[in-house]
C-alpha positions as a printed NumPy array, in Angstrom:
array([[ 87.656,  95.545, 108.225],
       [ 86.78 ,  97.734, 111.197],
       [ 89.691,  96.331, 113.201],
       [ 92.14 ,  96.939, 110.353],
       [ 90.863, 100.497, 109.884],
       [ 91.559, 101.034, 113.595],
       [ 95.065,  99.631, 113.166],
       [ 95.638, 102.017, 110.244],
       [ 94.56 , 104.971, 112.388],
       [ 96.773, 103.813, 115.269],
       [ 99.772, 103.526, 112.941],
       [ 99.348, 107.168, 111.884],
       [ 98.827, 108.36 , 115.47 ],
       [101.903, 106.455, 116.642],
       [104.05 , 107.845, 113.815],
       [103.367, 111.387, 115.039],
       [103.518, 110.621, 118.764],
       [106.791, 108.692, 118.686],
       [108.796, 111.079, 116.536],
       [110.19 , 113.965, 118.603],
       [110.822, 115.894, 115.366],
       [107.154, 115.756, 114.303],
       [105.735, 119.143, 113.327],
       [102.182, 118.223, 114.339],
       [100.656, 116.62 , 117.391],
       [ 97.548, 114.475, 117.557],
       [ 94.486, 115.883, 119.339],
       [ 91.27 , 114.142, 120.382],
       [ 88.94 , 116.364, 118.377],
       [ 89.244, 119.13 , 115.77 ],
       [ 89.911, 122.662, 117.004],
       [ 89.963, 126.111, 115.419],
       [ 93.707, 125.687, 114.804],
       [ 93.806, 122.104, 113.582],
       [ 93.833, 120.142, 110.381],
       [ 92.19 , 116.742, 110.066],
       [ 93.57 , 113.706, 108.294],
       [ 90.773, 111.611, 106.818],
       [ 91.813, 108.08 , 105.811],
       [ 89.914, 105.371, 103.964],
       [ 90.868, 101.799, 103.112],
       [ 89.528, 101.453,  99.578],
       [ 90.896,  98.001,  98.78 ],
       [ 91.766,  95.102, 101.034],
       [ 92.636,  91.747,  99.49 ],
       [ 94.071,  89.233, 101.957],
       [ 97.174,  87.187, 101.345],
       [ 96.224,  83.651, 100.292],
       [ 97.355,  81.567, 103.25 ],
       [ 96.219,  78.328, 101.572],
       [ 98.047,  79.267,  98.377],
       [101.234,  80.086, 100.271],
       [101.09 ,  76.791, 102.202],
       [100.665,  74.915,  98.907],
       [103.464,  76.947,  97.316],
       [105.799,  76.221, 100.235],
       [104.963,  72.497, 100.067],
       [105.546,  72.513,  96.296],
       [109.075,  73.834,  96.768],
       [109.994,  70.439,  98.244],
       [108.654,  68.653,  95.144],
       [109.258,  71.095,  92.288],
       [112.034,  73.165,  93.822],
       [112.48 ,  76.923,  93.618],
       [110.314,  77.098,  90.478],
       [107.285,  76.785,  92.779],
       [107.952,  80.351,  93.873],
       [106.7  ,  81.535,  90.479],
       [103.152,  80.871,  91.704],
       [103.645,  83.627,  94.276],
       [101.967,  86.361,  92.287],
       [ 98.593,  84.583,  92.631],
       [ 98.905,  84.346,  96.389],
       [ 99.727,  88.015,  97.039],
       [ 97.328,  90.302,  98.834],
       [ 96.983,  94.028,  98.334],
       [ 95.779,  97.086, 100.182],
       [ 94.923, 100.577,  98.963],
       [ 94.375, 103.812, 100.818],
       [ 92.969, 107.21 , 100.027],
       [ 93.422, 110.177, 102.294],
       [ 92.921, 113.874, 102.498],
       [ 94.115, 116.623, 104.756],
       [ 91.326, 119.05 , 105.608],
       [ 91.343, 122.426, 107.331],
       [ 89.16 , 121.644, 110.362],
       [ 87.358, 125.   , 110.755],
       [ 86.522, 125.539, 107.065],
       [ 86.404, 121.971, 105.717],
       [ 88.629, 122.956, 102.775],
       [ 90.736, 120.154, 101.363],
       [ 94.444, 121.019, 101.542],
       [ 96.012, 117.831, 100.224],
       [ 94.82 , 114.533,  98.773],
       [ 96.67 , 111.267,  98.192],
       [ 96.198, 107.619,  97.285],
       [ 98.44 , 104.569,  97.227],
       [ 98.183, 100.835,  96.598],
       [100.668,  98.22 ,  97.751],
       [100.992,  94.47 ,  97.234],
       [102.637,  91.974,  99.552],
       [106.397,  92.373,  99.489],
       [108.629,  89.853,  97.772],
       [110.418,  87.688, 100.318],
       [112.41 ,  84.503, 100.565],
       [110.332,  83.446, 103.539],
       [108.234,  85.311, 106.089],
       [105.581,  84.507, 108.664],
       [103.415,  87.247, 107.104],
       [102.815,  84.921, 104.135],
       [100.759,  82.743, 106.475],
       [ 98.561,  85.496, 107.933],
       [ 95.768,  86.924, 105.751],
       [ 96.533,  90.555, 106.681],
       [100.122,  90.294, 107.906],
       [101.618,  92.212, 105.005],
       [ 99.058,  95.044, 105.105],
       [ 99.927,  95.79 , 108.738],
       [103.526,  96.481, 107.677],
       [102.212,  98.67 , 104.863],
       [100.132, 100.687, 107.366],
       [103.269, 101.522, 109.336],
       [105.208, 102.429, 106.199],
       [102.412, 104.758, 105.025],
       [102.23 , 106.402, 108.449],
       [105.995, 106.947, 108.624],
       [106.066, 108.342, 105.078],
       [103.191, 110.729, 105.769],
       [104.707, 111.986, 109.012],
       [107.988, 112.627, 107.2  ],
       [106.114, 114.397, 104.399],
       [104.575, 116.838, 106.898],
       [108.028, 118.081, 107.874],
       [109.805, 117.924, 104.517],
       [109.516, 120.77 , 101.99 ],
       [108.7  , 119.108,  98.663],
       [111.211, 121.17 ,  96.758],
       [114.126, 119.956,  98.89 ],
       [113.711, 116.207,  99.212],
       [111.534, 113.423,  97.847],
       [110.053, 110.913, 100.266],
       [111.222, 107.456,  99.227],
       [108.589, 104.828,  98.612],
       [108.793, 101.573, 100.53 ],
       [110.848,  98.78 ,  99.01 ],
       [109.018,  95.977,  97.201],
       [111.401,  93.466,  98.772],
       [112.15 ,  92.61 , 102.404],
       [114.45 ,  90.242, 104.263],
       [112.537,  90.64 , 107.543],
       [110.98 ,  87.227, 108.327],
       [108.525,  88.621, 110.876]])
């Protein structure tokens, strides 16, 4: 859990550092002119590797109908976060989201307990960074797709 929380933090840091259009930059510690993003993983259910191996094997016997068992093998991850004014501690913004493993034809992430949540971390980070530079009244930030063709 500690390692995954670190990966979540790194995804958010990277989203701001790699985008030249970012309106905010990451600092090592709060200052009088900073805001702090506090993140918490509130749910972490791993993908069932054993279930996905059995499901994949069943496709050779039962055929595509074996894919219907997929909903019992899906993992999920949920996050809560808040943006806080560093000097005063006042909460400026609060959010929460929960995602399940994406629907796929076939992906290596189905055979890694936390493979799908790592993709979700990056999607959350990219969405949040975009939110910080998008006036809400002008454009909605699109949620991540529930389906992917990316096998990695």
